[in-house]
Amino acid sequence: MSNATNNNPRKVLITGANGQIGQVLAQNLRARYGTDNVITSDITKPKVTLGPFVFLDILNTMRLQEVITDHKITEVYHLAAILSASGEWNPIKTWNINLNGLLSILDLAKDTPLDKVFFPSTIAVFGTTTPRVDTPQDTALQPETVYGMSKTSGELWCNYYHNKFGVDVRSIRYPGIISHQSIPAGGTTDYAVEVFHEAIQHNKYECFLEKDTRLPMMYIDDAIRATIELMEAPAEKVKTRIGYNLSAMSFSPEELFTEIKKYIPELAVTYKPDFRQEIASSWTESIDDQRARDEWQWSHDYGLPEMVKVMTEEISKKYKA
Ligand code: SER
């Protein structure tokens, strides 16, 4: 990734900025484009405010329009969403937030200075009819969660607004994201972050998935770099306007815990699968991301051993401090 340019006319809005990806993305974009050129937004106040923040409920279209026009926003990273596990508790609310929020933004992008949109999609767009191993870019999408349904439809709307109205919208199907900066909430892949906190504090963890459920995962630095590289790629390279498949590593809970035990040998794990097991079982286990590698030269840095090393170090530091 090249360095940020100084006279950058970009004005960025991040929705759902208090979440797992938003906090780290905001820091990175502010370092590249300047603190005041990146406005974070969410429905609750952030724990720490490191730059301009506005309250924004994504379903309040008037307020959304006000923020985008008043701040002369040119790019939106639309991260506000309810994730897979939480989504099952409130399907209609999840559909409204995940899909209608996106539609308002895409529609504003038709005729305001807003000219670029990032839409985070997910491995939750896949379902039991999708090939499980090396899942292709173009494949069966019959998700079984409301979250997956909303993201699949969202991808199609992105493609539609691009083809029909020329909106420069770009999207990634994120695998489970593993980060030390914040604890994810409401997802099915959350176990892979929770375990580090429990292992370092208490030497034990009760896992809500079965030990052999392999899922695609990615370390936060790779996810953030991919996002910025995709958004900064020349438009002609971005030939795919539904979500790009993106891959870094795949592992099962047991494989992850074995790697963590190299640093914390005392770690004792028990398994108590809950409703999230069914969600995980409906997803695929590894991803073919050749399209992203070919079109905008994506490549990952972190595999399982590298990720476990940095996560163990960073989370240990946090608790020592
Ligand atoms: N990490 C998400 C979830 O578990 C998948 O995109 O819901």
Coordinates of C-alpha atoms and ligand atoms in Angstrom, one line a residue:
M1 CA 0.0 0.0 0.0
S2 CA 1.5 3.4 -1.0
N3 CA 1.5 6.3 1.4
A4 CA -1.3 8.8 1.6
T5 CA -1.1 11.8 -0.6
N6 CA -1.3 15.2 1.1
N7 CA -3.7 17.2 -0.9
N8 CA -6.4 14.6 -0.8
P9 CA -9.9 15.9 -1.5
R10 CA -11.5 12.8 0.1
K11 CA -14.0 13.3 2.9
V12 CA -14.8 9.9 4.4
L13 CA -17.8 8.8 6.5
I14 CA -17.7 5.5 8.4
T15 CA -21.0 4.2 9.6
G16 CA -21.1 1.6 12.5
A17 CA -17.6 2.9 13.4
N18 CA -17.7 1.7 17.0
G19 CA -17.6 -1.9 15.8
Q20 CA -14.7 -4.4 15.5
I21 CA -13.6 -3.2 12.0
G22 CA -14.7 0.4 12.2
Q23 CA -12.4 1.4 15.1
V24 CA -9.3 0.1 13.4
L25 CA -10.3 1.3 9.9
A26 CA -10.9 4.8 11.2
Q27 CA -7.4 4.9 12.7
N28 CA -5.8 3.7 9.5
L29 CA -7.8 6.1 7.2
R30 CA -7.1 9.0 9.5
A31 CA -3.4 8.3 9.3
R32 CA -3.7 8.3 5.5
Y33 CA -6.1 11.1 4.8
G34 CA -5.9 13.3 7.9
T35 CA -7.9 13.1 11.1
D36 CA -10.5 15.7 10.1
N37 CA -11.1 14.1 6.7
V38 CA -12.5 11.0 8.3
I39 CA -15.8 11.3 10.2
T40 CA -16.9 8.3 12.3
S41 CA -20.6 7.7 13.2
D42 CA -22.6 5.3 15.2
I43 CA -25.7 5.2 17.4
T44 CA -23.7 5.3 20.6
K45 CA -20.8 7.5 21.7
P46 CA -17.4 5.8 21.1
K47 CA -15.4 4.9 24.2
V48 CA -12.5 7.0 22.9
T49 CA -12.9 9.9 20.4
L50 CA -9.9 10.3 18.2
G51 CA -11.4 12.6 15.6
P52 CA -14.7 14.0 14.4
F53 CA -17.7 11.9 15.4
V54 CA -21.4 12.3 14.7
F55 CA -24.4 10.4 16.0
L56 CA -26.1 8.6 13.1
D57 CA -28.9 6.0 13.1
I58 CA -28.7 4.5 9.6
L59 CA -32.4 4.2 9.4
N60 CA -32.9 8.0 9.8
T61 CA -32.6 8.9 6.1
M62 CA -33.0 12.7 6.7
R63 CA -30.1 12.6 9.2
L64 CA -28.0 10.5 6.9
Q65 CA -28.6 13.0 4.1
E66 CA -27.8 15.9 6.4
V67 CA -24.5 14.3 7.5
I68 CA -23.4 13.5 3.9
T69 CA -24.3 16.9 2.5
D70 CA -23.2 19.1 5.5
H71 CA -19.8 17.4 5.6
K72 CA -19.4 17.1 1.8
I73 CA -18.8 13.4 2.1
T74 CA -17.2 11.8 -0.9
E75 CA -16.8 8.2 0.3
V76 CA -18.8 6.1 2.7
Y77 CA -17.5 2.9 4.4
H78 CA -20.9 1.5 5.4
L79 CA -20.1 -0.8 8.3
A80 CA -23.3 -0.5 10.3
A81 CA -24.9 -3.9 10.5
I82 CA -26.2 -6.6 12.8
L83 CA -24.1 -9.8 12.6
S84 CA -25.1 -13.4 12.0
A85 CA -25.8 -14.6 15.6
S86 CA -27.5 -11.5 16.9
G87 CA -29.5 -11.2 13.6
E88 CA -31.4 -14.4 14.4
W89 CA -32.9 -12.9 17.5
N90 CA -34.5 -10.1 15.6
P91 CA -34.9 -10.9 11.9
I92 CA -37.0 -8.0 10.7
K93 CA -34.8 -5.4 12.5
T94 CA -31.7 -7.0 11.1
W95 CA -33.1 -6.9 7.5
N96 CA -34.1 -3.2 8.0
I97 CA -30.7 -2.1 9.3
N98 CA -28.6 -4.2 7.0
L99 CA -30.4 -3.6 3.8
N100 CA -32.4 -0.4 4.1
G101 CA -29.4 1.5 5.4
L102 CA -27.4 0.4 2.3
L103 CA -30.2 1.4 0.0
S104 CA -30.3 4.9 1.4
I105 CA -26.6 5.3 0.9
L106 CA -26.6 3.9 -2.6
D107 CA -29.5 6.2 -3.5
L108 CA -27.7 9.3 -2.1
A109 CA -24.6 8.3 -4.1
K110 CA -26.6 8.8 -7.3
D111 CA -26.8 12.6 -7.1
T112 CA -24.6 14.0 -4.3
P113 CA -20.8 14.5 -4.2
L114 CA -20.7 11.1 -2.6
D115 CA -19.1 9.0 -5.3
K116 CA -17.6 5.9 -3.7
V117 CA -19.2 3.4 -1.3
F118 CA -17.7 0.4 0.5
F119 CA -20.1 -2.4 1.4
P120 CA -18.8 -5.1 3.7
S121 CA -20.2 -8.5 2.7
T122 CA -19.3 -11.8 4.3
I123 CA -18.8 -15.5 4.1
A124 CA -22.4 -15.7 5.5
V125 CA -23.7 -15.2 1.9
F126 CA -22.8 -18.9 1.4
G127 CA -25.1 -21.7 2.4
T128 CA -25.3 -25.5 2.4
T129 CA -25.7 -25.6 -1.5
T130 CA -22.4 -23.8 -1.9
P131 CA -19.2 -25.9 -2.5
R132 CA -17.6 -26.0 0.9
V133 CA -13.9 -26.2 -0.1
D134 CA -12.3 -23.5 -2.2
T135 CA -15.6 -21.8 -2.6
P136 CA -15.6 -20.1 -6.0
Q137 CA -16.3 -16.4 -6.6
D138 CA -19.4 -17.1 -8.7
T139 CA -21.4 -19.7 -6.9
A140 CA -24.7 -20.7 -5.3
L141 CA -25.8 -18.1 -2.7
Q142 CA -28.6 -19.5 -0.6
P143 CA -27.7 -18.3 2.9
E144 CA -29.7 -19.5 5.9
T145 CA -29.4 -16.6 8.2
V146 CA -31.1 -13.2 7.9
Y147 CA -27.7 -11.6 8.1
G148 CA -26.6 -13.7 5.1
M149 CA -29.8 -12.9 3.2
S150 CA -29.4 -9.2 3.8
K151 CA -25.7 -9.3 2.7
T152 CA -26.5 -11.4 -0.4
S153 CA -29.3 -8.9 -1.4
G154 CA -27.0 -6.0 -0.6
E155 CA -24.4 -7.3 -3.0
L156 CA -27.0 -7.5 -5.7
W157 CA -28.1 -4.0 -5.0
C158 CA -24.5 -2.7 -5.2
N159 CA -24.1 -4.4 -8.6
Y160 CA -27.4 -2.9 -9.7
Y161 CA -26.5 0.7 -8.7
H162 CA -23.1 0.3 -10.3
N163 CA -24.6 -0.9 -13.6
K164 CA -27.6 1.3 -13.7
F165 CA -26.4 4.5 -12.2
G166 CA -22.6 4.3 -12.3
V167 CA -22.2 4.3 -8.5
D168 CA -18.6 3.3 -7.7
V169 CA -19.4 0.7 -5.0
R170 CA -16.9 -1.9 -3.9
S171 CA -17.3 -4.9 -1.7
I172 CA -15.5 -7.7 0.1
R173 CA -16.8 -10.9 1.5
Y174 CA -15.0 -10.8 4.8
P175 CA -14.1 -14.1 6.5
G176 CA -14.2 -14.1 10.3
I177 CA -12.0 -11.1 11.5
I178 CA -9.6 -11.6 14.3
S179 CA -8.5 -8.5 16.2
H180 CA -7.0 -7.5 19.5
Q181 CA -8.2 -3.9 19.5
S182 CA -11.8 -4.7 20.3
I183 CA -14.0 -7.7 21.1
P184 CA -16.5 -8.5 18.3
A185 CA -20.2 -8.9 19.2
G186 CA -23.0 -10.9 17.8
G187 CA -21.0 -13.0 15.3
T188 CA -20.5 -16.7 14.8
T189 CA -16.7 -16.4 14.3
D190 CA -16.4 -14.4 17.6
Y191 CA -15.0 -17.5 19.4
A192 CA -11.7 -17.0 17.6
V193 CA -11.2 -13.7 19.4
E194 CA -12.9 -14.5 22.8
V195 CA -10.5 -17.5 23.3
F196 CA -7.4 -15.3 23.5
H197 CA -9.0 -13.1 26.2
E198 CA -10.1 -16.1 28.2
A199 CA -6.9 -18.1 27.7
I200 CA -4.7 -15.2 28.8
Q201 CA -6.8 -14.2 31.8
H202 CA -8.1 -17.6 33.0
N203 CA -6.3 -20.4 31.1
K204 CA -9.6 -21.8 30.1
Y205 CA -12.3 -21.4 27.4
E206 CA -15.7 -22.9 26.7
C207 CA -16.2 -23.0 22.9
F208 CA -19.6 -22.6 21.4
L209 CA -18.7 -24.4 18.2
E210 CA -17.7 -28.0 17.7
K211 CA -13.9 -28.7 17.6
D212 CA -13.8 -29.6 13.9
T213 CA -15.8 -26.8 12.4
R214 CA -13.4 -25.2 9.9
L215 CA -14.1 -21.6 8.9
P216 CA -12.3 -19.0 6.8
M217 CA -10.6 -16.3 9.0
M218 CA -8.4 -13.2 8.5
Y219 CA -6.2 -11.1 10.8
I220 CA -7.4 -7.5 11.2
D221 CA -4.3 -6.0 9.5
D222 CA -4.9 -8.0 6.4
A223 CA -8.6 -7.1 6.4
I224 CA -8.0 -3.3 6.8
R225 CA -5.2 -3.3 4.2
A226 CA -7.5 -5.2 1.7
T227 CA -10.3 -2.7 2.3
I228 CA -8.1 0.3 1.7
E229 CA -6.4 -1.3 -1.3
L230 CA -9.7 -2.2 -2.9
M231 CA -11.0 1.3 -2.3
E232 CA -7.9 3.0 -3.7
A233 CA -7.6 0.7 -6.7
P234 CA -8.2 2.3 -10.1
A235 CA -11.9 1.9 -11.0
E236 CA -11.0 -0.1 -14.2
K237 CA -9.3 -2.8 -12.1
V238 CA -12.5 -3.3 -10.0
K239 CA -14.4 -5.4 -12.5
T240 CA -16.5 -7.2 -9.9
R241 CA -19.2 -5.2 -8.2
I242 CA -20.6 -7.9 -6.0
G243 CA -18.5 -8.9 -2.9
Y244 CA -15.0 -10.2 -3.7
N245 CA -14.1 -13.5 -2.2
L246 CA -11.1 -13.0 0.1
S247 CA -9.0 -15.6 1.8
A248 CA -6.1 -15.7 4.3
M249 CA -6.4 -18.8 6.5
S250 CA -8.9 -21.5 7.5
F251 CA -8.9 -23.4 10.8
S252 CA -11.1 -25.3 13.2
P253 CA -11.4 -24.4 16.9
E254 CA -9.2 -27.4 17.7
E255 CA -6.5 -26.3 15.3
L256 CA -6.6 -22.7 16.7
F257 CA -6.4 -23.9 20.3
T258 CA -3.5 -26.2 19.5
E259 CA -1.6 -23.2 18.1
I260 CA -2.5 -21.1 21.2
K261 CA -1.3 -23.8 23.5
K262 CA 2.2 -23.3 22.1
Y263 CA 2.2 -20.0 24.1
I264 CA -0.3 -20.9 26.9
P265 CA 0.2 -24.7 27.5
E266 CA -2.2 -24.6 30.5
L267 CA -5.1 -23.7 28.3
A268 CA -8.0 -26.0 29.1
V269 CA -10.8 -26.1 26.5
T270 CA -14.3 -27.5 26.7
Y271 CA -16.9 -27.6 23.9
K272 CA -20.5 -26.6 24.4
P273 CA -22.0 -26.0 20.9
D274 CA -25.1 -23.7 20.8
F275 CA -27.3 -22.3 18.1
R276 CA -24.2 -20.7 16.4
Q277 CA -23.0 -24.2 15.5
E278 CA -25.9 -24.5 13.0
I279 CA -24.9 -21.2 11.4
A280 CA -21.2 -22.1 11.2
S281 CA -22.1 -25.5 9.6
S282 CA -24.0 -23.8 6.9
W283 CA -21.0 -21.7 5.8
T284 CA -18.0 -22.9 3.8
E285 CA -14.6 -23.8 5.1
S286 CA -12.1 -22.3 2.5
I287 CA -12.3 -19.7 -0.2
D288 CA -11.0 -19.3 -3.7
D289 CA -10.0 -15.6 -4.0
Q290 CA -8.1 -15.7 -7.2
R291 CA -10.4 -13.0 -8.7
A292 CA -9.3 -10.4 -6.1
R293 CA -5.6 -11.6 -6.5
D294 CA -5.9 -11.1 -10.3
E295 CA -7.9 -7.9 -10.5
W296 CA -6.4 -5.7 -7.8
Q297 CA -3.4 -7.8 -6.7
W298 CA -4.7 -8.8 -3.2
S299 CA -2.4 -11.0 -1.2
H300 CA -2.5 -11.8 2.5
D301 CA 0.3 -11.6 5.1
Y302 CA -1.0 -13.5 8.1
G303 CA -1.5 -17.2 8.3
L304 CA -2.5 -19.1 11.5
P305 CA 0.9 -19.1 13.3
E306 CA 1.6 -15.4 12.6
M307 CA -1.9 -14.4 13.7
V308 CA -1.7 -16.4 17.0
K309 CA 1.7 -14.9 17.8
V310 CA 0.6 -11.3 17.4
M311 CA -2.7 -11.9 19.1
T312 CA -1.1 -13.5 22.1
E313 CA 1.5 -10.8 22.4
E314 CA -1.0 -7.9 22.0
I315 CA -3.7 -9.2 24.3
S316 CA -1.1 -10.2 27.0
K317 CA 0.2 -6.6 26.9
K318 CA -3.4 -5.3 27.4
Y319 CA -4.0 -7.3 30.5
K320 CA -0.5 -6.6 32.0
A321 CA -1.2 -2.9 31.5
Ligands
SER1 N1 -17.9 -12.6 11.5 C1 -19.3 -12.6 10.9 C2 -20.2 -13.3 11.8 O1 -19.7 -14.2 12.5 C3 -19.3 -13.2 9.6 O2 -19.2 -12.2 8.6 O3 -21.3 -13.0 11.8

